Amino acid sequence: MKKIFQKTAEIIPPLPVREWVEKRVQFAIAESVAQAHQESKQQLAEVKSEIQDYLQSSIAESIAQAYQNSKQEIAEFNSKIQADLQSSITESVARAHQDNKHQIAEFKSEIQADLQSSITESVARAHQDSKQQIAEFDSKIQASIADLADKSYVERRVKLSILEVQGFFDQNVETVSNSLRAIGKVICELQDLTKENSRIVPKIQNEIQELQEKVKNISHFLKSMQMENFGEGHVKLDNACSSTNQPPSAPKIINQAKLDAMKPDGIRLNVGCDHIPLEGYLNVNGRELPGIDIVCDAHSIPFENGSIKEILSVHLVEHFPANVLESVILPHWFTLLETGGTLVTVAPDGGAMLEAVNAGTMSYEDFREVLFGGQEYDNDFHYNMLTVDSFSALLNHVGFSDVKLEYSGKRNGKCFEFRVTARKP
């Protein structure tokens, strides 16, 4: 034991026991703390790793859940927006359609009222003129009747003279002679009166014919009065086929060779073709343009009656007021056609356009432009709206037969159109 302590004393410097113990304790504590620190650091690293794994997993799940919820909420919000927009658009379209329908109804009423007023005034003026003309004619008739009454008076005088001659014949031959001379004088007067009446009667007949002609022209008078109410008050029949303000000129045949070549097989006219001449037709227009064969107005085509095989008009008839179309244009074309000749007409289909506007498939602006024309120059105006039924009835009224519809409601740009054929019996 002593040797051990001596050996220990050689190795360990001599220190007080307490100090040595304290240092040993401190060393042991330091080792324990270091070991605990190392273990704690390792545990913290493990806990941190676990926490990070947990957080990453939780965050991923939360993000996925939030994304799913957001996606669902966005889908629901999108559906709601679409439903609201659809409802709003439907209501707006319904209101716009109702407003347009109301505006069209009001506009139609205004047009009808204006036309009715214009026609009433024109008829009143024509009626007043007719009354005046009839009164003048009646005065002339009365004067003629008075002249004829004078003739009856002369006849009565002749009869009375004969009776007087018979009564006095036996009493006095001289008296009879005088009576005979008186009868001769009366007969001469009667002959003179008869000659005068023979001059008056033809005059009266001529006046009757003139009056009939005036009555016949009343419709033309009404037409001219009504035309003053269209197209800024200066639309005239003479420039109805022309696109300029120039006065109408005499009809002009430009391509005589083409006309001569077409005569053996029958003449076919394309009236009012403007910039769209067609092969196989004599192209007729109010303006001299490339491809035009004849320059004239639609109501003064320079051909003999009954000499035309076919007349084609494409988007022309709507450029005339209704009474002009009925009393001037169509009758003129009818007389030009030969027996069995054909009229082919393409025009805006008013019935189809009204249906399209009502259904919302034709805009108000397109409808207005087709109904009234583009109005970019004098004759870019439309004065008539036709349907298949109304135009067919008009053709029958003028004298056409075999009226046939080839198509209707066909879309052509902004316009709906129909094509109708008719034959001259």
Coordinates of C-alpha atoms in Angstrom, one line a residue, residues 108-425:
K108 CA -94.7 51.0 -89.5
S109 CA -97.6 52.9 -87.9
E110 CA -95.9 56.2 -88.8
I111 CA -95.3 55.1 -92.4
Q112 CA -98.8 53.9 -92.7
A113 CA -100.2 57.1 -91.3
D114 CA -98.0 59.3 -93.5
L115 CA -98.9 57.3 -96.6
Q116 CA -102.6 57.4 -95.7
S117 CA -102.4 61.1 -95.2
S118 CA -100.6 61.6 -98.4
I119 CA -103.0 59.4 -100.4
T120 CA -106.0 61.0 -98.8
E121 CA -104.8 64.5 -99.7
S122 CA -103.9 63.3 -103.3
V123 CA -107.3 61.7 -103.7
A124 CA -109.0 64.8 -102.4
R125 CA -107.2 67.0 -104.8
A126 CA -107.9 64.5 -107.7
H127 CA -111.6 64.3 -106.6
Q128 CA -111.9 68.1 -106.6
D129 CA -110.3 68.3 -110.1
S130 CA -112.5 65.6 -111.3
K131 CA -115.6 67.3 -110.0
Q132 CA -114.6 70.5 -111.7
Q133 CA -114.0 68.7 -115.0
I134 CA -117.3 66.8 -114.7
A135 CA -119.1 70.0 -114.0
E136 CA -117.6 71.6 -117.2
F137 CA -118.5 68.5 -119.1
D138 CA -122.0 68.6 -117.7
S139 CA -122.4 72.2 -118.8
K140 CA -121.4 71.2 -122.4
I141 CA -123.8 68.3 -122.3
Q142 CA -126.6 70.6 -121.2
A143 CA -125.8 73.0 -124.0
S144 CA -125.9 70.2 -126.4
I145 CA -129.2 69.0 -125.0
A146 CA -130.5 72.6 -125.4
D147 CA -129.5 72.4 -129.1
L148 CA -131.3 69.1 -129.5
A149 CA -134.3 70.7 -127.8
D150 CA -134.3 73.3 -130.5
K151 CA -134.5 70.5 -133.0
S152 CA -137.6 69.1 -131.3
Y153 CA -139.1 72.6 -131.4
V154 CA -138.5 72.8 -135.2
E155 CA -140.1 69.4 -135.6
R156 CA -143.2 70.5 -133.7
R157 CA -143.3 73.6 -135.9
V158 CA -143.2 71.5 -139.0
K159 CA -146.0 69.3 -137.8
L160 CA -148.1 72.3 -136.8
S161 CA -147.5 73.8 -140.2
I162 CA -148.6 70.6 -141.9
L163 CA -151.8 70.6 -139.9
E164 CA -152.4 74.2 -140.8
V165 CA -151.9 73.4 -144.5
Q166 CA -154.4 70.5 -144.3
G167 CA -156.9 72.7 -142.5
F168 CA -156.8 75.6 -145.0
F169 CA -156.1 73.6 -148.2
D170 CA -159.6 73.5 -149.4
Q171 CA -160.3 77.1 -148.5
N172 CA -157.4 78.8 -150.3
V173 CA -154.9 77.4 -152.7
E174 CA -152.7 80.5 -152.3
T175 CA -152.7 80.0 -148.6
V176 CA -151.6 76.4 -149.2
S177 CA -148.8 77.6 -151.5
N178 CA -147.7 80.0 -148.8
S179 CA -147.8 77.3 -146.3
L180 CA -145.7 75.0 -148.5
R181 CA -143.2 77.8 -148.9
A182 CA -143.2 78.1 -145.1
I183 CA -142.7 74.4 -144.8
G184 CA -139.8 74.6 -147.2
K185 CA -138.3 77.4 -145.1
V186 CA -138.8 75.4 -142.0
I187 CA -137.2 72.3 -143.6
C188 CA -134.2 74.5 -144.6
E189 CA -133.9 75.6 -141.0
L190 CA -134.2 72.1 -139.9
Q191 CA -131.4 71.0 -142.3
D192 CA -129.2 73.9 -141.1
L193 CA -129.9 72.8 -137.5
T194 CA -129.1 69.2 -138.4
K195 CA -125.8 70.3 -140.0
E196 CA -125.0 72.3 -136.9
N197 CA -125.8 69.3 -134.7
S198 CA -123.6 67.1 -136.9
R199 CA -120.8 69.4 -136.2
I200 CA -121.6 69.6 -132.4
V201 CA -122.0 65.8 -131.9
P202 CA -118.4 64.9 -133.0
K203 CA -117.1 67.7 -130.9
I204 CA -119.0 66.3 -127.9
Q205 CA -117.7 62.9 -128.7
N206 CA -114.2 64.2 -128.8
E207 CA -114.7 66.0 -125.5
I208 CA -116.0 62.7 -124.0
Q209 CA -112.9 61.0 -125.2
E210 CA -110.8 63.7 -123.7
L211 CA -112.6 63.4 -120.4
Q212 CA -112.2 59.7 -120.5
E213 CA -108.5 60.2 -121.1
K214 CA -108.3 62.6 -118.2
V215 CA -110.1 60.1 -115.9
K216 CA -107.7 57.5 -117.1
N217 CA -104.8 59.7 -116.2
I218 CA -106.1 60.4 -112.7
S219 CA -104.1 57.3 -111.5
H220 CA -101.0 58.8 -113.0
F221 CA -101.8 62.1 -111.3
L222 CA -102.1 60.2 -108.0
K223 CA -98.8 58.5 -108.8
S224 CA -97.0 61.8 -109.4
M225 CA -98.5 63.3 -106.2
Q226 CA -97.4 60.4 -104.1
M227 CA -93.9 60.3 -105.7
E228 CA -93.4 63.9 -104.4
N229 CA -93.5 62.4 -100.9
F230 CA -90.7 60.0 -101.5
G231 CA -86.9 60.4 -101.6
E232 CA -86.4 64.1 -100.5
G233 CA -89.2 65.2 -102.8
H234 CA -87.3 64.9 -106.1
V235 CA -87.7 61.3 -107.1
K236 CA -89.0 61.0 -110.7
L237 CA -90.0 58.1 -112.8
D238 CA -87.7 59.2 -115.6
N239 CA -84.6 58.7 -113.5
A240 CA -85.8 55.6 -111.6
C241 CA -83.4 53.4 -113.5
S242 CA -80.5 55.8 -113.4
S243 CA -77.9 56.5 -110.7
T244 CA -77.4 60.1 -111.6
N245 CA -79.3 63.4 -111.4
Q246 CA -79.0 63.9 -115.2
P247 CA -82.2 64.3 -117.2
P248 CA -83.4 61.2 -119.0
S249 CA -82.1 60.8 -122.6
A250 CA -83.6 59.0 -125.6
P251 CA -83.2 55.2 -125.6
K252 CA -79.9 54.2 -127.1
I253 CA -79.0 50.8 -128.6
I254 CA -75.2 50.3 -128.2
N255 CA -74.8 46.8 -129.4
Q256 CA -76.9 46.5 -132.6
A257 CA -75.0 43.4 -133.8
K258 CA -75.8 41.5 -130.6
L259 CA -79.5 42.5 -131.0
D260 CA -79.6 41.3 -134.6
A261 CA -78.0 38.0 -133.7
M262 CA -80.5 37.3 -130.9
K263 CA -83.6 38.0 -133.0
P264 CA -84.0 34.5 -134.6
D265 CA -84.1 32.7 -131.2
G266 CA -86.0 35.4 -129.4
I267 CA -84.9 38.5 -127.5
R268 CA -84.1 38.2 -123.8
L269 CA -83.6 41.4 -121.7
N270 CA -81.8 41.8 -118.4
V271 CA -83.4 45.1 -117.2
G272 CA -81.6 47.3 -114.6
C273 CA -78.5 45.2 -114.5
D274 CA -76.2 48.1 -113.6
H275 CA -72.7 46.6 -113.0
I276 CA -73.7 43.0 -113.4
P277 CA -74.4 42.2 -117.1
L278 CA -75.2 38.6 -118.0
E279 CA -74.3 36.4 -121.0
G280 CA -77.2 35.4 -123.2
Y281 CA -79.2 38.6 -122.5
L282 CA -79.4 42.1 -123.9
N283 CA -78.3 44.1 -120.8
V284 CA -80.5 47.1 -120.3
N285 CA -79.6 49.9 -117.9
G286 CA -80.2 53.6 -117.2
R287 CA -76.5 54.4 -117.3
E288 CA -74.0 53.5 -120.0
L289 CA -71.6 51.2 -118.2
P290 CA -69.2 48.4 -119.4
G291 CA -71.2 45.5 -120.8
I292 CA -74.4 47.5 -121.3
D293 CA -76.1 46.8 -124.6
I294 CA -79.1 49.2 -124.4
V295 CA -79.3 52.5 -122.4
C296 CA -82.9 53.4 -121.5
D297 CA -85.3 53.7 -118.5
A298 CA -87.2 50.7 -117.3
H299 CA -90.6 52.2 -118.4
S300 CA -89.4 53.1 -122.0
I301 CA -87.6 50.1 -123.4
P302 CA -87.4 50.6 -127.2
F303 CA -89.1 47.5 -128.6
E304 CA -92.4 46.8 -130.3
N305 CA -95.2 45.3 -128.3
G306 CA -95.2 41.5 -128.3
S307 CA -91.5 41.2 -129.5
I308 CA -89.7 40.1 -126.3
K309 CA -89.2 36.4 -125.3
E310 CA -88.0 37.0 -121.7
I311 CA -87.5 39.9 -119.3
L312 CA -85.3 39.4 -116.2
S313 CA -85.1 41.9 -113.4
V314 CA -82.8 41.4 -110.4
H315 CA -83.3 43.7 -107.4
L316 CA -85.0 46.4 -109.5
V317 CA -88.7 46.3 -108.7
E318 CA -88.2 47.5 -105.0
H319 CA -86.8 50.8 -106.4
F320 CA -90.3 51.9 -107.6
P321 CA -93.2 53.1 -105.5
A322 CA -96.1 50.6 -105.4
N323 CA -98.4 52.5 -107.7
V324 CA -95.7 53.1 -110.3
L325 CA -94.8 49.4 -110.3
E326 CA -98.5 48.5 -110.7
S327 CA -99.6 51.1 -113.2
V328 CA -96.5 51.8 -115.2
I329 CA -93.5 49.3 -115.0
L330 CA -95.2 45.9 -115.0
P331 CA -97.9 46.9 -117.6
H332 CA -95.1 48.1 -119.9
W333 CA -93.1 44.9 -119.5
F334 CA -96.3 42.9 -120.0
T335 CA -97.0 44.6 -123.4
L336 CA -93.4 44.1 -124.5
L337 CA -93.6 40.3 -124.0
E338 CA -94.8 38.0 -126.7
T339 CA -97.6 35.6 -126.0
G340 CA -96.1 32.9 -123.8
G341 CA -93.2 35.2 -122.9
T342 CA -91.7 34.9 -119.4
L343 CA -91.0 37.5 -116.7
V344 CA -88.4 36.5 -114.1
T345 CA -88.1 38.6 -111.0
V346 CA -85.6 38.5 -108.1
A347 CA -86.4 40.8 -105.2
P348 CA -85.9 41.2 -101.4
D349 CA -88.2 38.8 -99.5
G350 CA -90.0 41.1 -97.0
G351 CA -91.8 38.2 -95.3
A352 CA -88.5 36.3 -94.7
M353 CA -86.8 39.4 -93.4
L354 CA -89.6 40.2 -90.9
E355 CA -89.3 36.6 -89.6
A356 CA -85.5 36.9 -89.3
V357 CA -85.8 40.2 -87.5
N358 CA -88.3 38.7 -85.1
A359 CA -86.1 35.6 -84.6
G360 CA -83.0 37.8 -83.9
T361 CA -81.1 36.4 -86.9
M362 CA -81.2 39.6 -88.9
S363 CA -79.9 42.9 -87.3
Y364 CA -81.9 46.1 -87.3
E365 CA -79.2 47.9 -89.4
D366 CA -79.3 45.2 -92.1
F367 CA -83.1 45.2 -92.1
R368 CA -83.1 49.0 -92.4
E369 CA -80.6 49.1 -95.2
V370 CA -82.4 46.4 -97.3
L371 CA -85.8 48.0 -96.6
F372 CA -84.8 51.6 -97.5
G373 CA -81.7 51.1 -99.6
G374 CA -78.1 52.2 -98.8
Q375 CA -79.1 55.8 -99.6
E376 CA -75.6 56.7 -100.7
Y377 CA -76.8 58.4 -103.9
D378 CA -80.1 59.6 -105.4
N379 CA -81.4 56.2 -106.7
D380 CA -80.0 54.1 -103.9
F381 CA -83.4 54.2 -102.3
H382 CA -86.0 51.5 -102.0
Y383 CA -89.7 52.5 -102.0
N384 CA -91.4 49.2 -101.7
M385 CA -91.3 46.0 -99.6
L386 CA -92.7 42.9 -101.3
T387 CA -93.5 39.4 -100.2
V388 CA -94.0 36.3 -102.3
D389 CA -97.8 36.6 -101.9
S390 CA -98.1 40.3 -102.5
F391 CA -95.9 40.3 -105.6
S392 CA -97.7 37.2 -107.0
A393 CA -101.1 38.9 -106.5
L394 CA -99.7 42.0 -108.3
L395 CA -98.5 39.9 -111.3
N396 CA -102.0 38.3 -111.5
H397 CA -103.6 41.7 -111.3
V398 CA -101.5 43.1 -114.2
G399 CA -102.5 40.1 -116.3
F400 CA -99.7 37.5 -115.9
S401 CA -100.5 33.8 -115.4
D402 CA -98.7 30.7 -114.3
V403 CA -97.0 32.6 -111.4
K404 CA -94.5 30.2 -109.9
L405 CA -92.1 30.5 -106.9
E406 CA -88.6 29.1 -107.6
Y407 CA -87.3 29.9 -104.1
S408 CA -87.8 32.2 -101.2
G409 CA -86.0 33.3 -98.0
K410 CA -82.6 32.7 -99.7
R411 CA -79.8 34.6 -97.9
N412 CA -77.8 36.9 -100.3
G413 CA -75.4 39.1 -98.3
K414 CA -77.4 41.2 -95.9
C415 CA -80.6 40.4 -97.8
F416 CA -83.2 37.6 -98.0
E417 CA -84.6 37.3 -101.5
F418 CA -87.2 35.4 -103.6
R419 CA -87.3 34.4 -107.3
V420 CA -90.7 34.3 -109.1
T421 CA -91.5 33.5 -112.7
A422 CA -94.7 34.4 -114.6
R423 CA -96.0 34.0 -118.2
K424 CA -97.9 36.2 -120.5
P425 CA -101.0 34.3 -121.6

